[in-house]
Structure formats: structure tokens, C-alpha cells
XYZ file of N, CA and C in Angstrom:
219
model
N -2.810 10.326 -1.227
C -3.746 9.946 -2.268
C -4.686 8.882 -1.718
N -6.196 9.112 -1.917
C -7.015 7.954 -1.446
C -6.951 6.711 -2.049
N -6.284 6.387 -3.266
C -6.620 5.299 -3.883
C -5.672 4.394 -3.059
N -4.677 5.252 -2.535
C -3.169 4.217 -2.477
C -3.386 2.811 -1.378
N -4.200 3.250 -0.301
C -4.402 1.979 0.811
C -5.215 1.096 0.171
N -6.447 1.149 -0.536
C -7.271 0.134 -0.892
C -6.366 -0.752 -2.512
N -5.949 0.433 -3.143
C -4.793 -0.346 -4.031
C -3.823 -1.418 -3.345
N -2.991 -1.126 -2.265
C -2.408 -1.839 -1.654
C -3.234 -2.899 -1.236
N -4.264 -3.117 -0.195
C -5.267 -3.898 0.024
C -5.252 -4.706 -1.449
N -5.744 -4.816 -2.153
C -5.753 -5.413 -3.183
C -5.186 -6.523 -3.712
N -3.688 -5.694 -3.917
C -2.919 -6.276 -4.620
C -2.040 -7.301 -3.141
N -2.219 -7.278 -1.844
C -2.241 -8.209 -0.352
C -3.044 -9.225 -0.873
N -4.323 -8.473 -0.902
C -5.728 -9.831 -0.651
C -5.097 -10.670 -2.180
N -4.819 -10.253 -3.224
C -4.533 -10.432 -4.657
C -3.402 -12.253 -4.520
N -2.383 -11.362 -3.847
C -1.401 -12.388 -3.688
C -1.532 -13.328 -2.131
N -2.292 -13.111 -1.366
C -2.889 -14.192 -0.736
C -1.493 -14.172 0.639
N -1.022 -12.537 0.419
C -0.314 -12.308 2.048
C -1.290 -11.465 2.831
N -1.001 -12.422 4.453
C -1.833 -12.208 5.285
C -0.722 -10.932 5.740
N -1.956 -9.749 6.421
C -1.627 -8.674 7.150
C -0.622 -8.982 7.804
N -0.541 -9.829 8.641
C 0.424 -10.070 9.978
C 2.013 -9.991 8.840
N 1.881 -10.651 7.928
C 3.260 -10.369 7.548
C 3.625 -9.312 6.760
N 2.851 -8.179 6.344
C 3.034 -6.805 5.644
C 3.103 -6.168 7.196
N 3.079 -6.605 8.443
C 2.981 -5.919 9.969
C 4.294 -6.331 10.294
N 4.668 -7.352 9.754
C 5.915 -7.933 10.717
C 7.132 -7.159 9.397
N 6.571 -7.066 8.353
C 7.943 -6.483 7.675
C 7.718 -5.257 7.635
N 6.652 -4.627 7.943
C 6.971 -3.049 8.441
C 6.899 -2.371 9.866
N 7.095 -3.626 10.478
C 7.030 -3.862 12.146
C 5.962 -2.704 12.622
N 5.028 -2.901 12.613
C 4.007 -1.955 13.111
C 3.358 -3.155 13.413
N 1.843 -2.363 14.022
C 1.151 -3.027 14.628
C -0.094 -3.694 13.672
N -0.920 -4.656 13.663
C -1.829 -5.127 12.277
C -2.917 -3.558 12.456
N -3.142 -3.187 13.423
C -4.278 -1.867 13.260
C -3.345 -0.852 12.583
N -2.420 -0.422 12.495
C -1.657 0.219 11.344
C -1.788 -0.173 9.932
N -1.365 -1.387 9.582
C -2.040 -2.122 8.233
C -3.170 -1.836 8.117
N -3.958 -2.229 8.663
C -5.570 -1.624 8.308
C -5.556 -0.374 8.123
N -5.419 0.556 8.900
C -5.422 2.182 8.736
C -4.989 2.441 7.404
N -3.963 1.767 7.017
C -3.163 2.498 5.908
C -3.793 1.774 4.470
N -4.321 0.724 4.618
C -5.211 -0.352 3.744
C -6.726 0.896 3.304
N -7.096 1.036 4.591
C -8.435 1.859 4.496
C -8.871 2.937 3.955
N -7.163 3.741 4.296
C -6.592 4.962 3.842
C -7.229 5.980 5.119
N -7.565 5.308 5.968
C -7.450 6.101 6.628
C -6.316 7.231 7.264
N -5.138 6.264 7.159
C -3.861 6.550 7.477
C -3.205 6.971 6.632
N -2.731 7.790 6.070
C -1.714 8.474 4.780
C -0.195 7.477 4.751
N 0.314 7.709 3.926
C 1.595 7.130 4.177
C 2.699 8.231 3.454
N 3.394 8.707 4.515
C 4.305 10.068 4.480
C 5.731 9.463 2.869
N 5.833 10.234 2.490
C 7.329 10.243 1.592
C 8.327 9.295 2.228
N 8.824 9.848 3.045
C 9.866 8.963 4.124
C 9.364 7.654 4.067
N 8.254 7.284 4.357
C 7.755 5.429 4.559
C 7.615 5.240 3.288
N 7.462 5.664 2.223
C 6.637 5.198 0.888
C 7.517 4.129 0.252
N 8.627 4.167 0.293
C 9.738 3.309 -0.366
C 9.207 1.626 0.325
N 9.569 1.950 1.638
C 9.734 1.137 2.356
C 7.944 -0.185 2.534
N 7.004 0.859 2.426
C 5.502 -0.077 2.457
C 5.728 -0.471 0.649
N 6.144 0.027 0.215
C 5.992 -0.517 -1.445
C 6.463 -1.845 -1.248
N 8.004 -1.713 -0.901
C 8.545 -2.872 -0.881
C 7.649 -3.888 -0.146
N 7.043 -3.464 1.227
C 6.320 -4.749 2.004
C 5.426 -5.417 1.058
N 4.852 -4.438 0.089
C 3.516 -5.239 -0.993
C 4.257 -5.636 -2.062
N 5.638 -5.590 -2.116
C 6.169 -6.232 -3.599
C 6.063 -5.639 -4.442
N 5.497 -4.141 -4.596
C 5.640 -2.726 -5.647
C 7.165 -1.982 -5.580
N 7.573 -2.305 -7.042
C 8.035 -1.506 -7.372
C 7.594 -0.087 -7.417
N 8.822 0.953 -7.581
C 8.670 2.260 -7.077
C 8.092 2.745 -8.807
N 8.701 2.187 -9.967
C 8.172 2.516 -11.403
C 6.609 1.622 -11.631
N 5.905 0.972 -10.884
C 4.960 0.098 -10.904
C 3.951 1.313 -10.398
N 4.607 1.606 -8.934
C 3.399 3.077 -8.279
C 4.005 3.792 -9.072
N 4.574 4.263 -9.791
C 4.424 5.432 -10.753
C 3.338 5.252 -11.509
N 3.375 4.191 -12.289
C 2.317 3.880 -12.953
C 0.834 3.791 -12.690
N 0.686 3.439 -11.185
C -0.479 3.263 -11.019
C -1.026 4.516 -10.931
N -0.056 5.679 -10.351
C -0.177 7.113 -9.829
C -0.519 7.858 -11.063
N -0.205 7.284 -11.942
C -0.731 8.469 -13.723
C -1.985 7.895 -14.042
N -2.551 6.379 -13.992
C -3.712 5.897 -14.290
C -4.727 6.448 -13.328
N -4.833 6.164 -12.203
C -5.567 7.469 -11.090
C -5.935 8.872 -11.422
N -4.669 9.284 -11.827
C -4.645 10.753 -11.878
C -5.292 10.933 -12.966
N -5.310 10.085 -14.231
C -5.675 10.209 -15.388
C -7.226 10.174 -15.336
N -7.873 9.495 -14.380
C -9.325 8.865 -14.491
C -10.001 9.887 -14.070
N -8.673 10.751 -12.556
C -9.638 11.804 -11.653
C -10.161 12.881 -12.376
């Protein structure tokens, strides 16, 4: 979904965590954060749990955001 990296972006820039530590708790590299911020980068099923948690989303929170999106598209 395109909204999902710049949503994430957001709600980072929102709470005032720097990249390096959404990089260090999903141990990737900071050009990965960006990619996936940009949306350039998708983020597969398997990782989705796991980047939620790095931004402090709950998994019923992206539900939510995922019906308001869908609702607008």
C-alpha cells in the first residue's frame, strides 16, 4: 500500500524519533528507512509486525488506519 511509508514517516517525524533508531531496532541500514518511509520499498507480511512495532503501531491501530485509506480511495 502507498500510504503505509509516508504514514510511518509521519507518525517518526510526529514523535521526534530519529531514523537511526527505527534502523537500529530494525537493524537495517538508515537507506532502508528511507526506502520504506518513501514507499519506495514495500514492506512484505513477514516484516509488517515487526516495523509496526519499531514506530510504536499497534497491529489494531494499522488496521485502522488501513480502512480510513481504503475508505477515501
Amino acid at each position: 500500500e502507498p500510504w503505509v511509508g509516508p504514514w510511518l514517516r509521519g507518525l517518526r517525524e510526529k514523535s521526534g524519533t530519529p531514523r537511526e533508531e527505527i534502523a537500529a531496532l530494525l537493524a537495517r541500514e538508515l537507506s532502508a528507512v528511507s526506502r520504506i518511509e518513501t514507499g519506495a520499498s514495500s514492506i512484505s507480511a513477514d516484516d509488517l509486525p515487526t516495523v509496526l512495532a519499531a514506530y510504536g503501531v499497534t497491529p489494531a491501530r494499522f488496521a485502522a488506519e488501513a480502512r480510513k485509506f481504503r475508505a477515501a480511495a
